[in-house]
mmCIF file of C-alpha atoms in Angstrom:
data_model
loop_
_atom_site.group_PDB
_atom_site.id
_atom_site.type_symbol
_atom_site.label_atom_id
_atom_site.label_comp_id
_atom_site.label_asym_id
_atom_site.label_seq_id
_atom_site.Cartn_x
_atom_site.Cartn_y
_atom_site.Cartn_z
ATOM 1 C CA UNK A 1 -67.725 41.383 37.959
ATOM 2 C CA UNK A 2 -67.870 42.326 34.214
ATOM 3 C CA UNK A 3 -65.413 39.499 33.496
ATOM 4 C CA UNK A 4 -67.628 36.970 35.251
ATOM 5 C CA UNK A 5 -70.661 38.254 33.344
ATOM 6 C CA UNK A 6 -68.761 37.998 30.069
ATOM 7 C CA UNK A 7 -67.574 34.473 30.815
ATOM 8 C CA UNK A 8 -71.096 33.397 31.847
ATOM 9 C CA UNK A 9 -72.534 34.846 28.634
ATOM 10 C CA UNK A 10 -69.902 33.088 26.525
ATOM 11 C CA UNK A 11 -70.595 29.734 28.231
ATOM 12 C CA UNK A 12 -74.348 30.175 27.748
ATOM 13 C CA UNK A 13 -73.797 30.982 24.051
ATOM 14 C CA UNK A 14 -71.566 27.938 23.566
ATOM 15 C CA UNK A 15 -74.084 25.723 25.345
ATOM 16 C CA UNK A 16 -76.945 26.960 23.130
ATOM 17 C CA UNK A 17 -74.821 26.325 20.015
ATOM 18 C CA UNK A 18 -74.001 22.823 21.234
ATOM 19 C CA UNK A 19 -77.668 22.081 21.878
ATOM 20 C CA UNK A 20 -78.599 23.423 18.472
ATOM 21 C CA UNK A 21 -75.911 21.320 16.803
ATOM 22 C CA UNK A 22 -77.024 18.296 18.774
ATOM 23 C CA UNK A 23 -80.635 18.765 17.646
ATOM 24 C CA UNK A 24 -79.500 18.988 14.051
ATOM 25 C CA UNK A 25 -77.440 15.826 14.451
ATOM 26 C CA UNK A 26 -80.383 14.012 16.015
ATOM 27 C CA UNK A 27 -82.545 14.589 12.958
ATOM 28 C CA UNK A 28 -82.555 11.348 11.007
ATOM 29 C CA UNK A 29 -81.866 11.889 7.318
ATOM 30 C CA UNK A 30 -83.976 10.094 4.788
ATOM 31 C CA UNK A 31 -82.178 6.961 3.651
ATOM 32 C CA UNK A 32 -82.232 5.729 0.089
ATOM 33 C CA UNK A 33 -83.810 2.395 -0.719
ATOM 34 C CA UNK A 34 -80.427 0.672 -0.899
ATOM 35 C CA UNK A 35 -78.228 1.383 2.091
ATOM 36 C CA UNK A 36 -74.661 0.154 2.396
ATOM 37 C CA UNK A 37 -73.623 -0.285 6.025
ATOM 38 C CA UNK A 38 -69.957 0.046 6.838
ATOM 39 C CA UNK A 39 -68.829 -3.099 8.639
ATOM 40 C CA UNK A 40 -66.401 -1.070 10.761
ATOM 41 C CA UNK A 41 -69.208 0.925 12.380
ATOM 42 C CA UNK A 42 -70.501 -0.714 15.556
ATOM 43 C CA UNK A 43 -74.104 0.150 16.286
ATOM 44 C CA UNK A 44 -75.089 0.460 19.953
ATOM 45 C CA UNK A 45 -76.915 -2.522 21.407
ATOM 46 C CA UNK A 46 -80.602 -1.915 22.085
ATOM 47 C CA UNK A 47 -81.719 -1.966 25.703
ATOM 48 C CA UNK A 48 -83.737 -5.070 26.556
ATOM 49 C CA UNK A 49 -85.571 -4.695 29.893
ATOM 50 C CA UNK A 50 -86.538 -8.384 29.906
ATOM 51 C CA UNK A 51 -82.964 -9.648 29.550
ATOM 52 C CA UNK A 52 -82.239 -9.840 33.346
ATOM 53 C CA UNK A 53 -85.524 -11.666 33.964
ATOM 54 C CA UNK A 54 -84.736 -14.161 31.194
ATOM 55 C CA UNK A 55 -81.251 -14.801 32.550
ATOM 56 C CA UNK A 56 -82.620 -15.389 36.060
ATOM 57 C CA UNK A 57 -85.333 -17.715 34.740
ATOM 58 C CA UNK A 58 -82.850 -19.755 32.710
ATOM 59 C CA UNK A 59 -80.560 -20.164 35.728
ATOM 60 C CA UNK A 60 -83.527 -21.213 37.865
ATOM 61 C CA UNK A 61 -84.539 -23.893 35.345
ATOM 62 C CA UNK A 62 -80.980 -25.148 34.782
ATOM 63 C CA UNK A 63 -78.039 -23.777 36.795
ATOM 64 C CA UNK A 64 -75.475 -22.203 34.489
ATOM 65 C CA UNK A 65 -77.923 -21.622 31.648
ATOM 66 C CA UNK A 66 -78.346 -17.962 32.611
ATOM 67 C CA UNK A 67 -74.563 -17.511 32.531
ATOM 68 C CA UNK A 68 -74.551 -19.037 29.052
ATOM 69 C CA UNK A 69 -77.323 -16.609 28.037
ATOM 70 C CA UNK A 70 -75.118 -13.734 29.251
ATOM 71 C CA UNK A 71 -72.134 -15.273 27.394
ATOM 72 C CA UNK A 72 -70.203 -15.642 30.654
ATOM 73 C CA UNK A 73 -69.225 -19.219 29.884
ATOM 74 C CA UNK A 74 -66.300 -19.250 32.330
ATOM 75 C CA UNK A 75 -68.756 -19.025 35.252
ATOM 76 C CA UNK A 76 -70.570 -22.268 34.358
ATOM 77 C CA UNK A 77 -67.839 -24.600 35.767
ATOM 78 C CA UNK A 78 -67.777 -22.551 38.989
ATOM 79 C CA UNK A 79 -71.538 -22.988 39.405
ATOM 80 C CA UNK A 80 -71.363 -26.748 38.975
ATOM 81 C CA UNK A 81 -68.275 -27.136 41.156
ATOM 82 C CA UNK A 82 -70.073 -25.293 43.959
ATOM 83 C CA UNK A 83 -73.295 -27.269 43.553
ATOM 84 C CA UNK A 84 -71.421 -30.553 43.195
ATOM 85 C CA UNK A 85 -69.413 -29.915 46.361
ATOM 86 C CA UNK A 86 -72.554 -29.126 48.343
ATOM 87 C CA UNK A 87 -74.357 -32.222 47.043
ATOM 88 C CA UNK A 88 -71.313 -34.427 47.766
ATOM 89 C CA UNK A 89 -71.123 -33.334 51.414
ATOM 90 C CA UNK A 90 -74.880 -33.683 51.822
ATOM 91 C CA UNK A 91 -74.843 -37.276 50.527
ATOM 92 C CA UNK A 92 -71.792 -38.185 52.611
ATOM 93 C CA UNK A 93 -73.224 -36.735 55.835
ATOM 94 C CA UNK A 94 -76.599 -38.347 55.180
ATOM 95 C CA UNK A 95 -74.905 -41.719 54.729
ATOM 96 C CA UNK A 96 -73.008 -41.395 58.007
ATOM 97 C CA UNK A 97 -76.147 -40.213 59.793
ATOM 98 C CA UNK A 98 -78.043 -43.305 58.618
ATOM 99 C CA UNK A 99 -75.217 -45.572 59.847
ATOM 100 C CA UNK A 100 -75.310 -44.146 63.353
ATOM 101 C CA UNK A 101 -79.109 -44.057 63.421
ATOM 102 C CA UNK A 102 -79.458 -47.715 62.354
ATOM 103 C CA UNK A 103 -76.907 -48.816 64.958
ATOM 104 C CA UNK A 104 -78.656 -46.752 67.623
ATOM 105 C CA UNK A 105 -82.050 -48.294 66.808
ATOM 106 C CA UNK A 106 -80.498 -51.745 66.930
ATOM 107 C CA UNK A 107 -79.054 -51.031 70.391
ATOM 108 C CA UNK A 108 -82.419 -49.779 71.682
ATOM 109 C CA UNK A 109 -84.050 -53.001 70.430
ATOM 110 C CA UNK A 110 -81.580 -54.999 72.538
ATOM 111 C CA UNK A 111 -79.367 -56.305 69.733
ATOM 112 C CA UNK A 112 -75.597 -56.331 69.833
ATOM 113 C CA UNK A 113 -74.887 -57.054 66.195
ATOM 114 C CA UNK A 114 -74.449 -53.589 64.670
ATOM 115 C CA UNK A 115 -71.314 -52.768 62.707
ATOM 116 C CA UNK A 116 -69.636 -51.068 65.664
ATOM 117 C CA UNK A 117 -69.490 -54.393 67.529
ATOM 118 C CA UNK A 118 -67.077 -55.739 64.902
ATOM 119 C CA UNK A 119 -63.529 -54.794 63.973
ATOM 120 C CA UNK A 120 -62.236 -54.186 60.455
ATOM 121 C CA UNK A 121 -61.616 -57.947 59.985
ATOM 122 C CA UNK A 122 -65.169 -58.894 61.018
ATOM 123 C CA UNK A 123 -64.340 -60.247 64.482
ATOM 124 C CA UNK A 124 -66.891 -59.677 67.263
ATOM 125 C CA UNK A 125 -65.706 -57.361 70.020
ATOM 126 C CA UNK A 126 -66.541 -57.633 73.702
ATOM 127 C CA UNK A 127 -67.239 -53.901 73.901
ATOM 128 C CA UNK A 128 -68.413 -51.837 70.907
ATOM 129 C CA UNK A 129 -66.111 -49.349 69.250
ATOM 130 C CA UNK A 130 -68.787 -46.664 69.698
ATOM 131 C CA UNK A 131 -70.948 -46.507 72.794
ATOM 132 C CA UNK A 132 -74.695 -45.816 72.736
ATOM 133 C CA UNK A 133 -74.043 -42.259 73.876
ATOM 134 C CA UNK A 134 -71.482 -41.952 71.090
ATOM 135 C CA UNK A 135 -74.135 -43.071 68.592
ATOM 136 C CA UNK A 136 -76.436 -40.310 69.846
ATOM 137 C CA UNK A 137 -73.697 -37.697 69.494
ATOM 138 C CA UNK A 138 -72.808 -39.020 66.030
ATOM 139 C CA UNK A 139 -76.416 -38.692 64.884
ATOM 140 C CA UNK A 140 -76.584 -35.085 66.074
ATOM 141 C CA UNK A 141 -73.228 -34.252 64.481
ATOM 142 C CA UNK A 142 -73.994 -35.697 61.045
ATOM 143 C CA UNK A 143 -77.576 -34.412 61.043
ATOM 144 C CA UNK A 144 -76.271 -30.887 61.681
ATOM 145 C CA UNK A 145 -73.652 -31.228 58.936
ATOM 146 C CA UNK A 146 -76.281 -32.607 56.575
ATOM 147 C CA UNK A 147 -78.523 -29.586 57.153
ATOM 148 C CA UNK A 148 -75.615 -27.177 56.689
ATOM 149 C CA UNK A 149 -74.656 -28.907 53.427
ATOM 150 C CA UNK A 150 -78.228 -28.581 52.186
ATOM 151 C CA UNK A 151 -78.360 -24.873 53.076
ATOM 152 C CA UNK A 152 -75.027 -24.229 51.354
ATOM 153 C CA UNK A 153 -76.222 -26.037 48.220
ATOM 154 C CA UNK A 154 -79.448 -24.021 48.146
ATOM 155 C CA UNK A 155 -77.441 -20.840 48.729
ATOM 156 C CA UNK A 156 -75.171 -21.574 45.767
ATOM 157 C CA UNK A 157 -78.246 -22.301 43.625
ATOM 158 C CA UNK A 158 -79.789 -18.946 44.637
ATOM 159 C CA UNK A 159 -76.468 -17.167 44.077
ATOM 160 C CA UNK A 160 -76.342 -18.630 40.568
ATOM 161 C CA UNK A 161 -79.739 -17.030 39.812
ATOM 162 C CA UNK A 162 -78.778 -13.675 41.360
ATOM 163 C CA UNK A 163 -75.468 -13.611 39.484
ATOM 164 C CA UNK A 164 -77.190 -14.184 36.141
ATOM 165 C CA UNK A 165 -79.726 -11.431 36.855
ATOM 166 C CA UNK A 166 -77.162 -8.852 38.015
ATOM 167 C CA UNK A 167 -74.775 -9.699 35.178
ATOM 168 C CA UNK A 168 -77.540 -9.137 32.617
ATOM 169 C CA UNK A 169 -78.285 -5.745 34.218
ATOM 170 C CA UNK A 170 -74.627 -4.679 34.124
ATOM 171 C CA UNK A 171 -74.235 -5.725 30.493
ATOM 172 C CA UNK A 172 -76.766 -3.023 29.539
ATOM 173 C CA UNK A 173 -75.220 -0.315 31.702
ATOM 174 C CA UNK A 174 -74.181 2.769 29.737
ATOM 175 C CA UNK A 175 -70.387 3.020 29.684
ATOM 176 C CA UNK A 176 -70.110 5.293 26.645
ATOM 177 C CA UNK A 177 -66.661 6.904 26.451
ATOM 178 C CA UNK A 178 -68.219 10.079 25.033
ATOM 179 C CA UNK A 179 -69.944 10.727 28.356
ATOM 180 C CA UNK A 180 -67.869 11.330 31.478
ATOM 181 C CA UNK A 181 -68.178 12.941 34.888
ATOM 182 C CA UNK A 182 -64.996 13.664 36.821
ATOM 183 C CA UNK A 183 -63.976 15.814 39.800
ATOM 184 C CA UNK A 184 -61.677 18.788 39.205
ATOM 185 C CA UNK A 185 -59.477 20.981 41.414
ATOM 186 C CA UNK A 186 -57.895 24.250 40.373
ATOM 187 C CA UNK A 187 -55.664 26.588 42.388
ATOM 188 C CA UNK A 188 -55.730 30.255 41.488
ATOM 189 C CA UNK A 189 -52.204 31.669 42.001
ATOM 190 C CA UNK A 190 -53.339 35.290 41.747
ATOM 191 C CA UNK A 191 -55.671 35.458 44.743
ATOM 192 C CA UNK A 192 -54.570 32.163 46.374
ATOM 193 C CA UNK A 193 -58.023 30.608 46.151
ATOM 194 C CA UNK A 194 -58.981 27.121 45.089
ATOM 195 C CA UNK A 195 -61.937 25.742 43.180
ATOM 196 C CA UNK A 196 -63.302 22.253 43.686
ATOM 197 C CA UNK A 197 -66.148 20.743 41.662
ATOM 198 C CA UNK A 198 -67.320 18.261 39.075
ATOM 199 C CA UNK A 199 -66.703 18.439 35.349
ATOM 200 C CA UNK A 200 -69.277 17.010 32.960
ATOM 201 C CA UNK A 201 -67.888 16.185 29.514
ATOM 202 C CA UNK A 202 -69.860 15.153 26.488
ATOM 203 C CA UNK A 203 -68.163 14.484 23.159
ATOM 204 C CA UNK A 204 -70.159 14.619 19.949
#
C-alpha cells in the first residue's frame, strides 16, 4: 500500500511539472521587429472549417473541381471516366429505345415499312425481323436500362461531391506524431497478475 501511494504521488508530481512546463512553453515570447524564419521549420496548417463546404460546392458546380481544390488530382480522371461511362450508356440505351418505339408506332398505324422489315442489304422481308410483341419488350428493356444508366450517372455525380467533402475533412484531421494513444499489456511475474489498459503519450 505505501508503495502504491508513493508511486501515485510521484506520478502526480511529474504530471504537475509537465503541466507547468507546458504552460511556460505556451507563453508566446515577444518577437523583435525583424524576425528570421527558418525555412526548415514547418508550421502547422490552420484549421479552416469552411474548406469541406468549399470543396463540395466546387465539385457540385464542376465535377472534379473539388478534388483539384483538395490537391487530389489523380481522382479527377476517375470522376470523368465514371460520368462519361454513365452518359455513354444512357445515350446508347435512349437511342435503341427510340428505334423500337418508332417502329412500334409505325406498326400500330398500319405501316409495314419500319427498319425491321428490311435486311442489312435493304431488301424487304416477308416477315419482320422483330415482331410487334418483340418491339414492346425491346422498349421496356431499353427504357429500364436508360433509367438505370441515369441513376448511376447521378450517383457518381453525388459521390464526387461527397468524396470532395470527406477528403477536405480528413485533410484537417490531427495526426500529430507527438500525440498517441495505444493499448498496453503487462504481465507481473511476481504475483502472476496481468494489467491491461491504454497508454496516452504526449511528447513536448
